[in-house]
């Protein structure tokens, strides 16, 4: 690319099921789509030549697309050109890897960054013959998923074995939090090539919308956000609400509101709300567009993030960016992001009656709420912007390849 800085690097990202283009418009964009899109954009703006390889999941997609930030997205043919659930993509990874090998033999990157375990498998297949360094980010680990979901885990049986093999062969692993490093160690992986770089948030998009909180008459507003799946612990928030008078609980997530009636988890949550006598104080909002989320978070007195497990958990970070204090379970990445007694409060991972007491105590203490909110915003600006994430990744890249660390790159 003609405008790249002479000392910048050529970075190939592999994100087999999560296209960065989905983040720009799609409701299906999960954390990985957003992560890949944002990191690629920052690196490209700094002058690196960034190409993202994702699986072609539609017949009419162009072979290559260049985003407004100058990131090249390549749609790799591997399996049918149709949407396929990610847990069914494994058989197409050898073909994905062969395509990468062919592509990289012609246009050789300096470093390859793989996102998710199957991307790692394909990236290593593509990089092996050329001796290219592969940096691996798992985004979620099969061992953790299996431990918490048991028989409900839809991952392929080979997942954990492949994750281990990828971890042994890659040049570096990027973990998103300290808890993930412990999990990697428990898998038998050496952690001397593991670096912690958290996920990020856009502090301009996620910023406090003034005037929404205390000017509002009526009950206090509790908000919880995430996919409508049991592990997110929305039922725990509903049970706590029973002991928090004069408050409403808003649950944002799942399909659009009209489709909630057909959603088994929504039905289960309504039943819990009935059982605990709080049905009139629980609002299931359905899916809320990312563009409306900062306003919703800014309007809440408190964001509750009570999952049973959470690899990283971006919701507390987004809430903190909006100056909203957080009550979160002491699991996974939330142990790193939420500073107990500074930006919010951590509660035990198993359900307990103290959650309600914790929420009540905070709602009764406006000065502490305000202090936690302000501290949360500061923490995001210090640690969780995409610029900070890109700094961390560039340091990892430069340790295993010729990609320069910060000093040589125009910001």
Coordinates of N, CA, C and O in Angstrom, one line a residue, residues 289-391:
X289 N -29.5 -2.1 19.7 CA -28.5 -1.8 18.7 C -27.3 -1.2 19.4 O -27.5 -0.4 20.4
X290 N -26.1 -1.4 19.0 CA -24.9 -0.9 19.6 C -24.9 0.7 19.7 O -24.4 1.3 20.6
X291 N -25.6 1.3 18.7 CA -25.7 2.7 18.7 C -26.5 3.3 19.8 O -26.4 4.4 20.2
X292 N -27.5 2.5 20.3 CA -28.3 2.9 21.5 C -27.7 2.5 22.8 O -28.2 3.0 23.8
X293 N -26.7 1.7 22.8 CA -26.2 1.2 24.1 C -25.6 2.2 25.0 O -25.9 2.2 26.2
X294 N -24.8 3.2 24.5 CA -24.3 4.2 25.4 C -25.4 5.0 26.1 O -25.2 5.3 27.3
X295 N -26.4 5.3 25.4 CA -27.5 6.0 26.0 C -28.2 5.2 27.1 O -28.5 5.7 28.2
X296 N -28.4 3.9 26.8 CA -29.1 3.0 27.8 C -28.2 2.8 29.0 O -28.7 2.9 30.1
X297 N -26.9 2.7 28.8 CA -26.0 2.5 29.9 C -25.9 3.8 30.8 O -25.8 3.7 32.0
X298 N -25.9 4.9 30.1 CA -25.8 6.2 30.8 C -27.1 6.5 31.6 O -27.0 7.2 32.6
X299 N -28.2 5.8 31.2 CA -29.4 6.1 32.0 C -29.6 5.2 33.2 O -30.5 5.4 34.0
X300 N -28.7 4.2 33.3 CA -28.8 3.2 34.4 C -28.1 3.8 35.7 O -27.0 4.4 35.5
X301 N -28.6 3.5 36.8 CA -27.9 3.8 38.1 C -26.8 2.8 38.3 O -25.8 3.2 38.9
X302 N -27.0 1.6 37.8 CA -26.0 0.5 38.1 C -26.2 -0.5 37.0 O -27.3 -0.8 36.6
X303 N -25.0 -1.0 36.5 CA -25.0 -2.1 35.6 C -24.7 -3.4 36.3 O -23.7 -3.4 37.1
X304 N -25.5 -4.4 36.2 CA -25.2 -5.7 36.8 C -24.6 -6.6 35.8 O -25.2 -6.8 34.7
X305 N -23.5 -7.2 36.1 CA -22.9 -8.2 35.2 C -22.6 -9.5 36.0 O -21.6 -9.6 36.7
X306 N -23.5 -10.4 36.0 CA -23.5 -11.5 36.9 C -23.4 -12.9 36.2 O -24.1 -13.9 36.6
X307 N -22.5 -13.0 35.2 CA -22.4 -14.3 34.6 C -21.8 -15.4 35.5 O -21.0 -15.0 36.4
X308 N -22.1 -16.6 35.2 CA -21.4 -17.7 35.9 C -20.0 -17.9 35.5 O -19.1 -18.2 36.4
X309 N -19.7 -17.6 34.3 CA -18.3 -17.5 33.8 C -18.2 -16.5 32.7 O -19.2 -16.3 32.0
X310 N -17.1 -15.9 32.4 CA -17.0 -14.9 31.4 C -15.5 -14.8 31.0 O -14.7 -14.3 31.8
X311 N -15.2 -15.2 29.8 CA -13.8 -15.2 29.3 C -13.1 -13.8 29.5 O -12.1 -13.7 30.1
X312 N -13.8 -12.8 29.0 CA -13.3 -11.4 29.2 C -14.4 -10.6 29.8 O -14.4 -10.1 30.9
X313 N -15.5 -10.4 29.0 CA -16.6 -9.6 29.4 C -16.5 -8.1 29.1 O -15.9 -7.4 29.9
X314 N -17.0 -7.7 28.0 CA -16.8 -6.3 27.6 C -17.9 -5.4 28.2 O -17.7 -4.2 28.4
X315 N -19.0 -6.0 28.7 CA -20.1 -5.2 29.2 C -19.7 -4.3 30.4 O -19.9 -3.1 30.4
X316 N -18.9 -4.8 31.4 CA -18.5 -3.9 32.5 C -17.6 -2.7 32.0 O -17.7 -1.6 32.5
X317 N -16.8 -3.0 31.0 CA -15.9 -2.0 30.4 C -16.7 -0.9 29.7 O -16.5 0.3 29.9
X318 N -17.7 -1.4 28.9 CA -18.6 -0.4 28.2 C -19.4 0.4 29.3 O -19.5 1.7 29.1
X319 N -19.8 -0.2 30.3 CA -20.5 0.5 31.4 C -19.6 1.6 32.0 O -20.0 2.7 32.2
X320 N -18.4 1.2 32.4 CA -17.5 2.1 33.0 C -17.1 3.3 32.1 O -17.0 4.4 32.5
X321 N -17.1 3.0 30.8 CA -16.8 4.0 29.8 C -17.9 5.1 29.8 O -17.7 6.3 29.5
X322 N -19.2 4.6 30.2 CA -20.3 5.5 30.3 C -20.5 6.1 31.7 O -21.5 6.7 32.0
X323 N -19.5 5.9 32.5 CA -19.5 6.4 33.9 C -20.6 5.8 34.8 O -21.0 6.4 35.7
X324 N -20.9 4.5 34.4 CA -21.9 3.8 35.2 C -21.2 2.8 36.1 O -20.5 2.0 35.5
X325 N -21.4 2.8 37.4 CA -20.8 1.8 38.2 C -21.3 0.4 38.0 O -22.4 0.2 37.4
X326 N -20.5 -0.6 38.4 CA -20.8 -2.0 38.0 C -20.8 -2.9 39.3 O -19.9 -2.7 40.1
X327 N -21.8 -3.8 39.3 CA -21.7 -4.9 40.3 C -21.5 -6.1 39.4 O -22.4 -6.4 38.6
X328 N -20.4 -6.8 39.7 CA -20.1 -8.0 38.8 C -19.7 -9.2 39.6 O -19.1 -9.1 40.7
X329 N -19.9 -10.4 39.0 CA -19.4 -11.6 39.6 C -17.9 -11.6 39.5 O -17.3 -11.2 38.5
X330 N -17.2 -12.2 40.5 CA -15.8 -12.3 40.5 C -15.3 -13.5 39.7 O -14.8 -14.5 40.2
X331 N -15.5 -13.4 38.4 CA -15.1 -14.5 37.5 C -14.3 -13.9 36.3 O -14.5 -12.8 35.9
X332 N -13.4 -14.7 35.7 CA -12.8 -14.4 34.5 C -12.2 -13.0 34.4 O -11.6 -12.5 35.3
X333 N -12.5 -12.4 33.2 CA -11.9 -11.1 33.0 C -12.4 -10.0 33.9 O -11.8 -8.9 34.1
X334 N -13.6 -10.2 34.5 CA -14.2 -9.2 35.4 C -13.3 -9.0 36.7 O -13.4 -7.9 37.3
X335 N -12.5 -10.0 37.0 CA -11.6 -9.8 38.1 C -10.5 -8.8 37.8 O -9.9 -8.1 38.7
X336 N -10.2 -8.6 36.5 CA -9.3 -7.6 36.1 C -9.9 -6.2 35.8 O -9.4 -5.2 36.1
X337 N -11.1 -6.2 35.2 CA -11.7 -5.0 34.7 C -12.3 -4.2 35.8 O -12.2 -2.9 35.8
X338 N -13.1 -4.8 36.7 CA -13.8 -4.1 37.7 C -12.9 -4.1 39.0 O -12.6 -5.1 39.5
X339 N -12.5 -2.9 39.4 CA -11.7 -2.8 40.6 C -12.6 -2.7 41.8 O -13.3 -1.7 41.9
X340 N -12.6 -3.7 42.6 CA -13.6 -3.8 43.7 C -13.4 -2.6 44.7 O -12.3 -2.4 45.2
X341 N -14.5 -1.9 44.9 CA -14.4 -0.8 45.8 C -13.8 0.5 45.2 O -13.6 1.5 45.9
X342 N -13.6 0.4 43.9 CA -13.1 1.6 43.2 C -13.9 2.0 42.0 O -14.4 3.1 41.8
X343 N -14.2 1.0 41.1 CA -15.1 1.3 39.9 C -16.4 0.5 40.0 O -17.2 0.6 39.1
X344 N -16.5 -0.2 41.1 CA -17.7 -1.0 41.3 C -17.5 -2.0 42.4 O -16.5 -1.9 43.2
X345 N -18.3 -3.0 42.5 CA -18.1 -4.1 43.5 C -18.2 -5.5 42.9 O -19.0 -5.7 41.9
X346 N -17.4 -6.4 43.4 CA -17.4 -7.8 42.9 C -18.2 -8.6 44.0 O -18.0 -8.4 45.2
X347 N -19.0 -9.5 43.5 CA -19.7 -10.4 44.3 C -19.3 -11.8 44.0 O -18.8 -12.1 42.9
X348 N -19.5 -12.8 45.0 CA -19.1 -14.2 44.7 C -19.7 -14.8 43.5 O -20.8 -14.4 43.1
X349 N -19.0 -15.7 42.8 CA -19.6 -16.2 41.6 C -20.8 -17.1 41.8 O -21.6 -17.2 40.9
X350 N -20.9 -17.7 43.0 CA -22.1 -18.5 43.2 C -23.2 -17.6 43.8 O -22.9 -16.6 44.5
X351 N -24.4 -17.9 43.4 CA -25.6 -17.0 43.8 C -25.6 -16.9 45.3 O -25.4 -17.8 46.1
X352 N -25.9 -15.7 45.8 CA -26.0 -15.5 47.2 C -26.9 -14.3 47.5 O -27.1 -13.5 46.7
X353 N -27.4 -14.2 48.8 CA -28.3 -13.2 49.2 C -27.6 -11.8 49.3 O -28.2 -10.8 49.3
X354 N -26.3 -11.9 49.4 CA -25.5 -10.6 49.6 C -25.6 -9.7 48.3 O -25.3 -8.5 48.4
X355 N -25.9 -10.3 47.2 CA -25.9 -9.5 45.9 C -26.9 -8.4 46.1 O -26.7 -7.3 45.8
X356 N -28.1 -8.8 46.6 CA -29.2 -7.7 46.8 C -28.7 -6.7 47.8 O -28.9 -5.5 47.6
X357 N -28.1 -7.1 48.9 CA -27.6 -6.2 49.9 C -26.5 -5.2 49.3 O -26.5 -4.0 49.6
X358 N -25.7 -5.8 48.5 CA -24.6 -5.0 47.8 C -25.3 -3.9 46.9 O -24.9 -2.8 47.0
X359 N -26.3 -4.3 46.2 CA -27.0 -3.4 45.3 C -27.7 -2.3 46.1 O -27.5 -1.1 45.8
X360 N -28.4 -2.7 47.1 CA -29.1 -1.8 48.0 C -28.1 -0.8 48.6 O -28.3 0.5 48.6
X361 N -27.0 -1.3 49.1 CA -26.0 -0.4 49.7 C -25.5 0.7 48.8 O -25.3 1.8 49.2
X362 N -25.3 0.3 47.5 CA -24.7 1.2 46.6 C -25.8 2.2 46.2 O -25.5 3.4 46.1
X363 N -27.0 1.8 45.9 CA -28.1 2.7 45.5 C -28.4 3.7 46.6 O -28.8 4.8 46.3
X364 N -28.1 3.3 47.8 CA -28.4 4.3 49.0 C -27.2 5.3 49.2 O -27.3 6.1 50.1
X365 N -26.2 5.2 48.4 CA -25.0 6.0 48.6 C -24.6 6.7 47.3 O -23.7 6.3 46.6
X366 N -25.3 7.8 47.0 CA -25.1 8.5 45.7 C -23.7 9.0 45.5 O -23.2 8.9 44.4
X367 N -23.0 9.4 46.6 CA -21.7 9.9 46.4 C -20.7 8.7 46.0 O -19.8 8.9 45.2
X368 N -21.0 7.5 46.6 CA -20.1 6.4 46.2 C -20.4 6.0 44.7 O -19.5 5.7 43.9
X369 N -21.7 6.0 44.4 CA -22.0 5.7 43.0 C -21.3 6.6 42.0 O -20.7 6.2 41.0
X370 N -21.3 7.9 42.3 CA -20.7 8.9 41.5 C -19.2 8.7 41.4 O -18.6 8.8 40.3
X371 N -18.6 8.4 42.6 CA -17.1 8.2 42.6 C -16.7 7.0 41.8 O -15.7 7.0 41.0
X372 N -17.5 5.9 41.9 CA -17.2 4.7 41.2 C -17.4 5.0 39.7 O -16.6 4.5 38.9
X373 N -18.4 5.7 39.3 CA -18.6 6.0 37.9 C -17.4 6.8 37.3 O -16.9 6.5 36.2
X374 N -17.0 7.8 38.0 CA -15.9 8.6 37.6 C -14.6 7.8 37.5 O -13.8 7.9 36.5
X375 N -14.3 7.0 38.5 CA -13.1 6.1 38.5 C -13.2 5.1 37.3 O -12.1 4.8 36.7
X376 N -14.4 4.6 37.0 CA -14.5 3.7 35.9 C -14.2 4.3 34.6 O -13.4 3.7 33.8
X377 N -14.7 5.5 34.3 CA -14.3 6.2 33.1 C -12.8 6.4 33.0 O -12.2 6.2 31.9
X378 N -12.2 6.8 34.1 CA -10.7 7.0 34.1 C -10.0 5.7 33.8 O -9.0 5.7 33.0
X379 N -10.5 4.6 34.4 CA -9.8 3.3 34.1 C -9.9 2.9 32.7 O -8.9 2.4 32.1
X380 N -11.0 3.2 32.1 CA -11.2 2.8 30.6 C -10.2 3.6 29.8 O -9.5 3.1 28.9
X381 N -10.1 4.9 30.1 CA -9.2 5.8 29.3 C -7.7 5.4 29.5 O -6.9 5.5 28.5
X382 N -7.4 4.9 30.7 CA -6.0 4.5 30.9 C -5.7 3.1 30.4 O -4.5 2.9 30.0
X383 N -6.6 2.1 30.3 CA -6.3 0.8 30.0 C -7.0 0.1 28.9 O -6.5 -0.9 28.3
X384 N -8.2 0.6 28.5 CA -9.1 -0.2 27.7 C -9.5 0.5 26.4 O -10.5 0.1 25.7
X385 N -8.8 1.5 25.9 CA -9.0 2.0 24.6 C -8.4 1.1 23.5 O -7.5 0.4 23.8
X386 N -8.9 1.2 22.3 CA -8.3 0.4 21.2 C -6.9 0.8 20.9 O -6.1 -0.1 20.5
X387 N -6.6 2.0 21.2 CA -5.2 2.5 21.1 C -4.3 1.7 22.0 O -3.2 1.2 21.7
X388 N -4.7 1.6 23.3 CA -4.0 0.8 24.3 C -3.8 -0.7 23.9 O -2.8 -1.3 24.0
X389 N -4.9 -1.2 23.4 CA -4.9 -2.6 22.9 C -3.9 -2.8 21.8 O -3.1 -3.7 21.8
X390 N -3.9 -1.8 20.8 CA -3.0 -1.9 19.7 C -1.5 -1.8 20.2 O -0.6 -2.4 19.7
X391 N -1.3 -0.9 21.2 CA 0.1 -0.8 21.8 C 0.5 -2.2 22.3 O 1.7 -2.6 22.0

